[in-house]
Coordinates of C-alpha atoms and ligand atoms in Angstrom, one line a residue:
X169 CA 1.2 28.2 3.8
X170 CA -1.3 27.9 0.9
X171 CA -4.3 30.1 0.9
X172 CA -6.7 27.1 1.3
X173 CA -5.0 25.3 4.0
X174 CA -4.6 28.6 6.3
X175 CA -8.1 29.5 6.1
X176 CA -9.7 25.6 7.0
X177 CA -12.1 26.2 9.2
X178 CA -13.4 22.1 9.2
X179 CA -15.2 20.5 12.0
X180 CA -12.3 17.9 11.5
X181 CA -10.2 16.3 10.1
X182 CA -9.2 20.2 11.0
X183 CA -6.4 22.6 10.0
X184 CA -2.9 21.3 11.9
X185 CA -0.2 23.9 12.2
X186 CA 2.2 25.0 9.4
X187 CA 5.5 23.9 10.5
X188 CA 3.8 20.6 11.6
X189 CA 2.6 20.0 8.4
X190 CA 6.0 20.8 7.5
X191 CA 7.8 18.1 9.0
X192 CA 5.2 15.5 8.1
X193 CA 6.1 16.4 4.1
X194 CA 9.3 15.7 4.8
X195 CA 8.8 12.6 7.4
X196 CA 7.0 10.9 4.3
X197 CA 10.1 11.1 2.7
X198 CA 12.5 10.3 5.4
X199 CA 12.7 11.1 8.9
X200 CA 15.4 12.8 10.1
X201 CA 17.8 10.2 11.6
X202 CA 16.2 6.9 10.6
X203 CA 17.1 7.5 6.5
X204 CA 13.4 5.9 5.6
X205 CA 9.8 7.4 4.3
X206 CA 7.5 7.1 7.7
X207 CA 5.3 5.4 5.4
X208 CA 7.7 2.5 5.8
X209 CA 9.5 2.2 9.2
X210 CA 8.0 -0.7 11.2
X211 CA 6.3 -0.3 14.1
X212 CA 8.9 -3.1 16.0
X213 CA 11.5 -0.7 15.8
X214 CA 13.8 1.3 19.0
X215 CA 12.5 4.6 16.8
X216 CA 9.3 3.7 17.2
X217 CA 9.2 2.8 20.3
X218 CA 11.2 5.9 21.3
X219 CA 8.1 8.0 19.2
X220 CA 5.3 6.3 21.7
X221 CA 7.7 6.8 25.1
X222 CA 8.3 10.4 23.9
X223 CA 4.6 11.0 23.1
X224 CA 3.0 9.4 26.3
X225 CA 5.3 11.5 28.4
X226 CA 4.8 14.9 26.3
X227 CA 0.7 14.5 26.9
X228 CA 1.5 13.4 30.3
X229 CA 3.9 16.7 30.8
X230 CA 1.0 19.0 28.9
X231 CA -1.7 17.5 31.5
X232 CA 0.8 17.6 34.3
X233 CA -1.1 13.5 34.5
X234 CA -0.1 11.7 37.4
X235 CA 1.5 7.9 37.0
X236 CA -1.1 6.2 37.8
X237 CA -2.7 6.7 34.5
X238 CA -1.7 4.5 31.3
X239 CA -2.1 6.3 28.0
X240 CA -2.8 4.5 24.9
X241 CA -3.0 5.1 21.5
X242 CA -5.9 2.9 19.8
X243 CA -7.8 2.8 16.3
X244 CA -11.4 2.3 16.0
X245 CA -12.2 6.1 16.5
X246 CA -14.2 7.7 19.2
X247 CA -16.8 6.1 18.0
X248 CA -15.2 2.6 19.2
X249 CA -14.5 3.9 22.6
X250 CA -18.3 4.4 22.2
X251 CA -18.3 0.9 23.1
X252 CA -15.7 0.1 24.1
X253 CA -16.4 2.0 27.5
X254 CA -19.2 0.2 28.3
X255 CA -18.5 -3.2 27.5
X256 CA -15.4 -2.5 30.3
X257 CA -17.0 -0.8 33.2
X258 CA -21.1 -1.9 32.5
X259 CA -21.3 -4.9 31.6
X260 CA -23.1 -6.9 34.2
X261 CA -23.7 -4.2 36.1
X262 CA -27.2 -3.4 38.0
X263 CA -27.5 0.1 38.8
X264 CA -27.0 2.6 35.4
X265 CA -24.1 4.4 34.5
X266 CA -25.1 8.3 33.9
X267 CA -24.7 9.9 30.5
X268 CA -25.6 13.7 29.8
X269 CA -27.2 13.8 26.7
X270 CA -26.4 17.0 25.3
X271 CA -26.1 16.8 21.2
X272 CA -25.5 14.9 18.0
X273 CA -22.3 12.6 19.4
X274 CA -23.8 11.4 23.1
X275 CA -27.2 10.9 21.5
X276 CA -24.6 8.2 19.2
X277 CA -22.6 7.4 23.0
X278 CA -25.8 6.6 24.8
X279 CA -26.9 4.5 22.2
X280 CA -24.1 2.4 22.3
X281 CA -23.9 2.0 26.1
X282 CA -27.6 0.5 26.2
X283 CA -26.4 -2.3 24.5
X284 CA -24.1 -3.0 27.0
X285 CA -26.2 -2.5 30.5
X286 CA -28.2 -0.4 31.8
X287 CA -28.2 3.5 31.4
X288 CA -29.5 6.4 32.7
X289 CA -30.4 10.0 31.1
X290 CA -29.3 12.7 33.7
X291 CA -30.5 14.9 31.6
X292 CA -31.4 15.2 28.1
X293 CA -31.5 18.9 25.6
X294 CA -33.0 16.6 22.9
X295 CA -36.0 18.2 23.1
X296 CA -35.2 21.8 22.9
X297 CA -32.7 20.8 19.9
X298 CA -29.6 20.6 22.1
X299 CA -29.2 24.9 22.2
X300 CA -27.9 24.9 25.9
X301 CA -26.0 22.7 28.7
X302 CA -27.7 22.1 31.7
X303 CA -26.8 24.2 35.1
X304 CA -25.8 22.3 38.2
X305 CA -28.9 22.8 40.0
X306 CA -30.7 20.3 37.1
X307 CA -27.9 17.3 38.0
X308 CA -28.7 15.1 40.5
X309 CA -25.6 12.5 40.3
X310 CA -26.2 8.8 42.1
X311 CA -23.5 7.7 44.1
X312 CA -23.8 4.6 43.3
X313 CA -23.4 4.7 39.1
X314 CA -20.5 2.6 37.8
X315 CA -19.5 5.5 35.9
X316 CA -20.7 9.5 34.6
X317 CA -20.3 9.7 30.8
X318 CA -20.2 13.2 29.1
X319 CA -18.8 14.7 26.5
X320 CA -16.9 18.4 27.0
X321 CA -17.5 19.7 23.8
X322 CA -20.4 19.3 21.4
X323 CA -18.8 19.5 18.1
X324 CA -22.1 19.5 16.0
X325 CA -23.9 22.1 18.2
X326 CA -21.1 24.1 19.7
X327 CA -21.5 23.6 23.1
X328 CA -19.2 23.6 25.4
X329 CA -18.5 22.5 29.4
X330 CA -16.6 25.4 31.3
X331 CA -16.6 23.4 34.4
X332 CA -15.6 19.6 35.7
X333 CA -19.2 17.5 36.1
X334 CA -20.1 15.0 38.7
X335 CA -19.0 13.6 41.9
X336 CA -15.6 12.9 43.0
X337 CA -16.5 9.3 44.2
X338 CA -17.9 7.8 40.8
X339 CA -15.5 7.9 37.6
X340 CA -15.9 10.4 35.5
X341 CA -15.9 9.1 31.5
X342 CA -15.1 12.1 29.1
X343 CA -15.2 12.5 25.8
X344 CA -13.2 15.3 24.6
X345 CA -12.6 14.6 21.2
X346 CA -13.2 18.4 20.2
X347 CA -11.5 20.1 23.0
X348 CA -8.6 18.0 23.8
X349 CA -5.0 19.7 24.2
X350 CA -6.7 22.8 23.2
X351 CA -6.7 23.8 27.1
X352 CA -5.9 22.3 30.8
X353 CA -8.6 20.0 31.4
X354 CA -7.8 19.0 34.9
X355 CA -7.4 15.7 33.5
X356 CA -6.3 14.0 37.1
X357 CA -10.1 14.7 37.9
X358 CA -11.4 11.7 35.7
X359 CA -10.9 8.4 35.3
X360 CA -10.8 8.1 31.5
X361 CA -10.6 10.9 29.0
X362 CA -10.5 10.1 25.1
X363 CA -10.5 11.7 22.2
X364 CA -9.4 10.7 18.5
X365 CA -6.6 13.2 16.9
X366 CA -8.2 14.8 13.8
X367 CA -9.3 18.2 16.1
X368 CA -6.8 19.6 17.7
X369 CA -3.7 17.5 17.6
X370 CA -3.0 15.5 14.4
X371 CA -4.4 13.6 11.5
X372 CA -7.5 10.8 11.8
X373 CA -6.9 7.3 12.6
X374 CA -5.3 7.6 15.9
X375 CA -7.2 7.9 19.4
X376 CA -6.2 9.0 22.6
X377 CA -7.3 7.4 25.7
X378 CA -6.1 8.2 29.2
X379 CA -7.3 6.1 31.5
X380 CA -6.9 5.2 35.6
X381 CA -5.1 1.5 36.7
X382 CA -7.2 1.5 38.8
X383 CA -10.5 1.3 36.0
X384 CA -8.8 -1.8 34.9
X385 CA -9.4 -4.3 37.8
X386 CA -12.7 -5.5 37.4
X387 CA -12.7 -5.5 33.3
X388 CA -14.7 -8.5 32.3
X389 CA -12.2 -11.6 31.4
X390 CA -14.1 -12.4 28.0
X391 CA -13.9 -9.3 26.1
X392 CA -12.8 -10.0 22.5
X393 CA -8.3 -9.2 22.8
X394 CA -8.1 -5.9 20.2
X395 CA -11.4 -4.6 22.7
X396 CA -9.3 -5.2 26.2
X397 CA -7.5 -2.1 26.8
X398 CA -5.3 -4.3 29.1
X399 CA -3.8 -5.9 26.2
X400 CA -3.0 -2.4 25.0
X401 CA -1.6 -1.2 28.2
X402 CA 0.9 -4.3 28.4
X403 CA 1.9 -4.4 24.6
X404 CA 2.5 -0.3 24.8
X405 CA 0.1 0.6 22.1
X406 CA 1.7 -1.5 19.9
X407 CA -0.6 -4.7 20.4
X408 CA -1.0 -5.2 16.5
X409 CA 0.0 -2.5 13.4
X410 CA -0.9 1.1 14.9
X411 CA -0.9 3.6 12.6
X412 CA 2.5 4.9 12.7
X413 CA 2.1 7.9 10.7
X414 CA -0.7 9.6 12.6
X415 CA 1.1 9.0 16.0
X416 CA 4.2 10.5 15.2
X417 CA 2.0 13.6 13.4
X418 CA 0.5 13.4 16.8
X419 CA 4.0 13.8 18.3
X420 CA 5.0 16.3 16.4
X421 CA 2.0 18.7 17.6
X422 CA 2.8 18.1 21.2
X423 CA 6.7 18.8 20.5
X424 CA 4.8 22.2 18.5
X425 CA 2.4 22.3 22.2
X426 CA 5.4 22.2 24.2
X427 CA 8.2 24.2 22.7
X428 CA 6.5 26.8 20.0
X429 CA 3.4 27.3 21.9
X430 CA 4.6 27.3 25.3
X431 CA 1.9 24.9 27.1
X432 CA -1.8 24.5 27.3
X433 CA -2.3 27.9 29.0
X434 CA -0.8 29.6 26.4
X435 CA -2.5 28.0 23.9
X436 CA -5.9 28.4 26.0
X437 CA -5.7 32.0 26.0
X438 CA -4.5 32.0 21.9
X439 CA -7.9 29.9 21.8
X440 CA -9.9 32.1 23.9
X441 CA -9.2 35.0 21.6
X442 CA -10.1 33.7 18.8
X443 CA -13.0 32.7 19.9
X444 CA -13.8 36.3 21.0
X445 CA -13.5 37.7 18.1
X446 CA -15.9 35.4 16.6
X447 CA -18.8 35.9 19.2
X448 CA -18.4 39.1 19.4
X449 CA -18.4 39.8 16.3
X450 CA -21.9 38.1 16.2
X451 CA -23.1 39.3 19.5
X452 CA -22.4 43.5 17.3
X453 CA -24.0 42.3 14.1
X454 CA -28.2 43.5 15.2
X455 CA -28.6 39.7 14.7
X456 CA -27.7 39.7 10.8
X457 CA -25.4 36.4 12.5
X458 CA -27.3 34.6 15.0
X459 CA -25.5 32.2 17.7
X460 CA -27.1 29.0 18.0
X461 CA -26.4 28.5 21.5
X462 CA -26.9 30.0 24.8
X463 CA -23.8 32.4 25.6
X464 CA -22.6 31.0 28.3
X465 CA -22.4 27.2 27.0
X466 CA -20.8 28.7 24.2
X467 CA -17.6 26.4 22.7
X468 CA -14.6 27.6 21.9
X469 CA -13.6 25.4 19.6
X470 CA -16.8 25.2 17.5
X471 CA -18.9 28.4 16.6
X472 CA -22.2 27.8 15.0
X473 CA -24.8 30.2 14.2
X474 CA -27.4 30.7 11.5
X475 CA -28.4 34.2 9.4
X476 CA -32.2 35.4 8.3
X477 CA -33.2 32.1 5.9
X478 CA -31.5 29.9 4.4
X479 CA -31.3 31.3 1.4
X480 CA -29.0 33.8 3.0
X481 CA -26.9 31.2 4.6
X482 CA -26.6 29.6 1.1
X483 CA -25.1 32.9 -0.7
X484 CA -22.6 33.2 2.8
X485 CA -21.4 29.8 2.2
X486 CA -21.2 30.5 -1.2
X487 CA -18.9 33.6 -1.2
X488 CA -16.9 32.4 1.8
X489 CA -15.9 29.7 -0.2
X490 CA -15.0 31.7 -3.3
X491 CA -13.0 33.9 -0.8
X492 CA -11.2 31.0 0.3
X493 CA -12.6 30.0 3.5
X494 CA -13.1 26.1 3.7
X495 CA -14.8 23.8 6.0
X496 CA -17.8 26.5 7.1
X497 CA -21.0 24.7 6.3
X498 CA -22.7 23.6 9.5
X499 CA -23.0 20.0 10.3
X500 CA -25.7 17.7 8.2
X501 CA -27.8 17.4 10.6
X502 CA -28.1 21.1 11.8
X503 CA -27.4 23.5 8.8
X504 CA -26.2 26.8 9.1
X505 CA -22.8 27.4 9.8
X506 CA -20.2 26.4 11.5
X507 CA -16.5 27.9 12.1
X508 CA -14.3 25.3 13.9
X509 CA -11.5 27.1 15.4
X510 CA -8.9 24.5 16.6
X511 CA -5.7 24.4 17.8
X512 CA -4.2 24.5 14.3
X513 CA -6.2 27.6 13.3
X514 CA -4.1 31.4 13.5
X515 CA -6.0 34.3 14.9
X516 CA -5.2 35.8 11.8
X517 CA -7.3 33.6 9.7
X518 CA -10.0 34.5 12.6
X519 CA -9.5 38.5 11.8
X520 CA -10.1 37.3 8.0
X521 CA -13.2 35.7 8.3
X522 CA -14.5 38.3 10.9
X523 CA -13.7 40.9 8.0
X524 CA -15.5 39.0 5.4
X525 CA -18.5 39.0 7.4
X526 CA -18.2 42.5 8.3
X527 CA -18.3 43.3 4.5
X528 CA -20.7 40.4 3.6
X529 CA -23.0 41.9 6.4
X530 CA -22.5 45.3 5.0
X531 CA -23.5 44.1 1.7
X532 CA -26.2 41.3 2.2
X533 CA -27.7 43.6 5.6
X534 CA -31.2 44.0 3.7
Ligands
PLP941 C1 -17.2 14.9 20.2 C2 -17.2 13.8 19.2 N1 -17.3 12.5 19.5 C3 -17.2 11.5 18.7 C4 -17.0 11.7 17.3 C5 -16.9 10.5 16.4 O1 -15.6 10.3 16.1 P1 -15.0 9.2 15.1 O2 -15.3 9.6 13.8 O3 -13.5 9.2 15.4 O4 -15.6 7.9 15.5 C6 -16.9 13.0 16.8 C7 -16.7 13.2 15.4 O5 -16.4 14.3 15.0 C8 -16.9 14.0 17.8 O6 -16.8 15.3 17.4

């Protein structure tokens, strides 16, 4: 692999794994068996058909997901299922569905979902500039909300959920977007997880949503057709042009999941270390590298943290890139620095980064 693509360290559209990246090269040229570029096999055909019957069961196999859950492969984003959540299960409802608001993308979720019905804050980091999650003992969950909304990884902050929220008798709505197939989620605990590909498992312009029958039965008869997931359950994901190359890349990482990796424990504890390495590296640095966040809402997948002034940050950023490390600075809205560290990413292009800021440390420590 090229210097550049090993060491991409980008919030997303993120580094995928070699031998994926592999197949895709030659899948734009022709895919084994089928004789034709993937850029120009029709989605009405048995092979693609056979691509979204072999990808629904590889997630549901990764998840260990239980029948009674369709999975569907939509375009619009995660920001579409933004709305798309709410105009299904709020809409004319009365008491609020409950979003966290805990960074950057639910502050972008809850705005969506007001237009749509009522909402209420559970609780809200806003104000302290979203550095930490909240602990149980600051939830109070109403057993009557249509649904909880949250989101298990912060990409923009680098926070992360290490436990399931909310009650067992309302719905729970995730967005995992940042975390998703990078570890078992006990995804049989929600009623709809989604989360668009360009993290952990493939290109953008596909999004994953996994979502409960039984979620469907009171979705509101009027909803424009491309915004009824019910059209998307019946027509298999294939209710007009999907986007045929990101859902077999897609594929292709769950095959890499499955057979290379071993599973989502396996690739959990592969993500795990990498992340160690990373915080540990700034928890030993006599803050020269700062964390943003609390430790123990630290993500995994996301590691942001800040040095002495930005002028400092500027030169890291600087010489990282000149060293071949892509994708660091932090998001727009935030600054500093950010090291995204997904599924793609080896831990060997972890151990270089942690030796270039040893030795940028070493020289910069004044
Ligand atoms: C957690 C999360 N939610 C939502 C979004 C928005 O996604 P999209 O650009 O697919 O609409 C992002 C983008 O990075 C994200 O990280």
């Amino acid at each position: 692999m090229n210097l550049l693509n090993s060491l991409n360290f980008s919030a997303g559209p993120g580094a995928l794994p070699e031998s994926v990246l592999l197949q895709a090269q030659q899948a734009i040229i022709e895919v084994p068996d089928v004789g034709l570029s993937i850029l120009g096999i029709s989605h009405r055909t048995d092979w693609f058909e056979s691509v979204v019957a072999e990808l629904e069961n590889n997630i549901r196999t990764l998840l260990e997901l239980a029948d009674n859950y369709h999975i569907l492969f939509l375009q619009g984003g995660t920001t579409q299922q933004f709305s798309m959540i709410p105009m299904t299960l709020l809409r004319g409802k009365t008491s609020p569905a409950e979003y966290l608001h805990t960074g950057y993308w639910s502050d972008k979720a809850i705005t969506e979902a007001k237009r749509e019905g009522p909402v209420r804050e559970i609780w809200s980091g806003k104000s302290g500039g979203y550095r930490r999650l909240p602990a149980d003992d600051e939830l109070r969950f109403a057993p009557d909300a249509p649904y909880l909304h949250y989101i298990s990884n912060e990409t923009v902050e680098g926070l992360q959920f290490h436990r399931v929220l909310g009650r067992d008798d309302v719905p729970r709505v995730c967005d995992m977007s940042s975390d998703f197939l990078s570890q078992p989620c006990e995804a049989n605990r929600f009623s709809l997880i989604y989360a668009h590909a360009q993290k952990n498992i493939g290109p953008a312009g596909v999004t994953v949503v996994l979502i409960r029958d039984e979620l469907l039965q009171g979705t509101p008869t009027d909803l424009p057709g491309f915004l009824d997931y019910r059209n998307h359950v019946q027509a298999h994901s294939n209710y007009n042009t999907p986007p045929v190359f990101a859902i077999y890349v897609v594929l292709l990482i769950t095959r890499w999941l499955l057979t290379e990796i071993g599973g989502l424990a396996n690739m959990a504890a592969i993500n795990r270390n990498k992340a160690e390495l990373m915080y540990r590296l700034l928890d030993n640095s006599n803050d020269f590298y700062r964390g943003r966040v609390q430790p123990q809402d630290r993500s995994l997948m996301n590691v942001t943290f800040n040095l002495s002034c930005p002028e400092k940050e500027n030169r890291f950023l600087a010489e990282a890139q000149a060293a071949g490390f892509s994708g660091l600075a932090g998001h727009r809205s935030t600054g500093g620095v950010r090291a995204s560290l997904y599924n793609g990413l080896t831990l060997a292009a972890v151990e270089q980064l942690t030796g270039f800021m040893e030795d940028f440390q070493r020289r910069h420590h004044q």
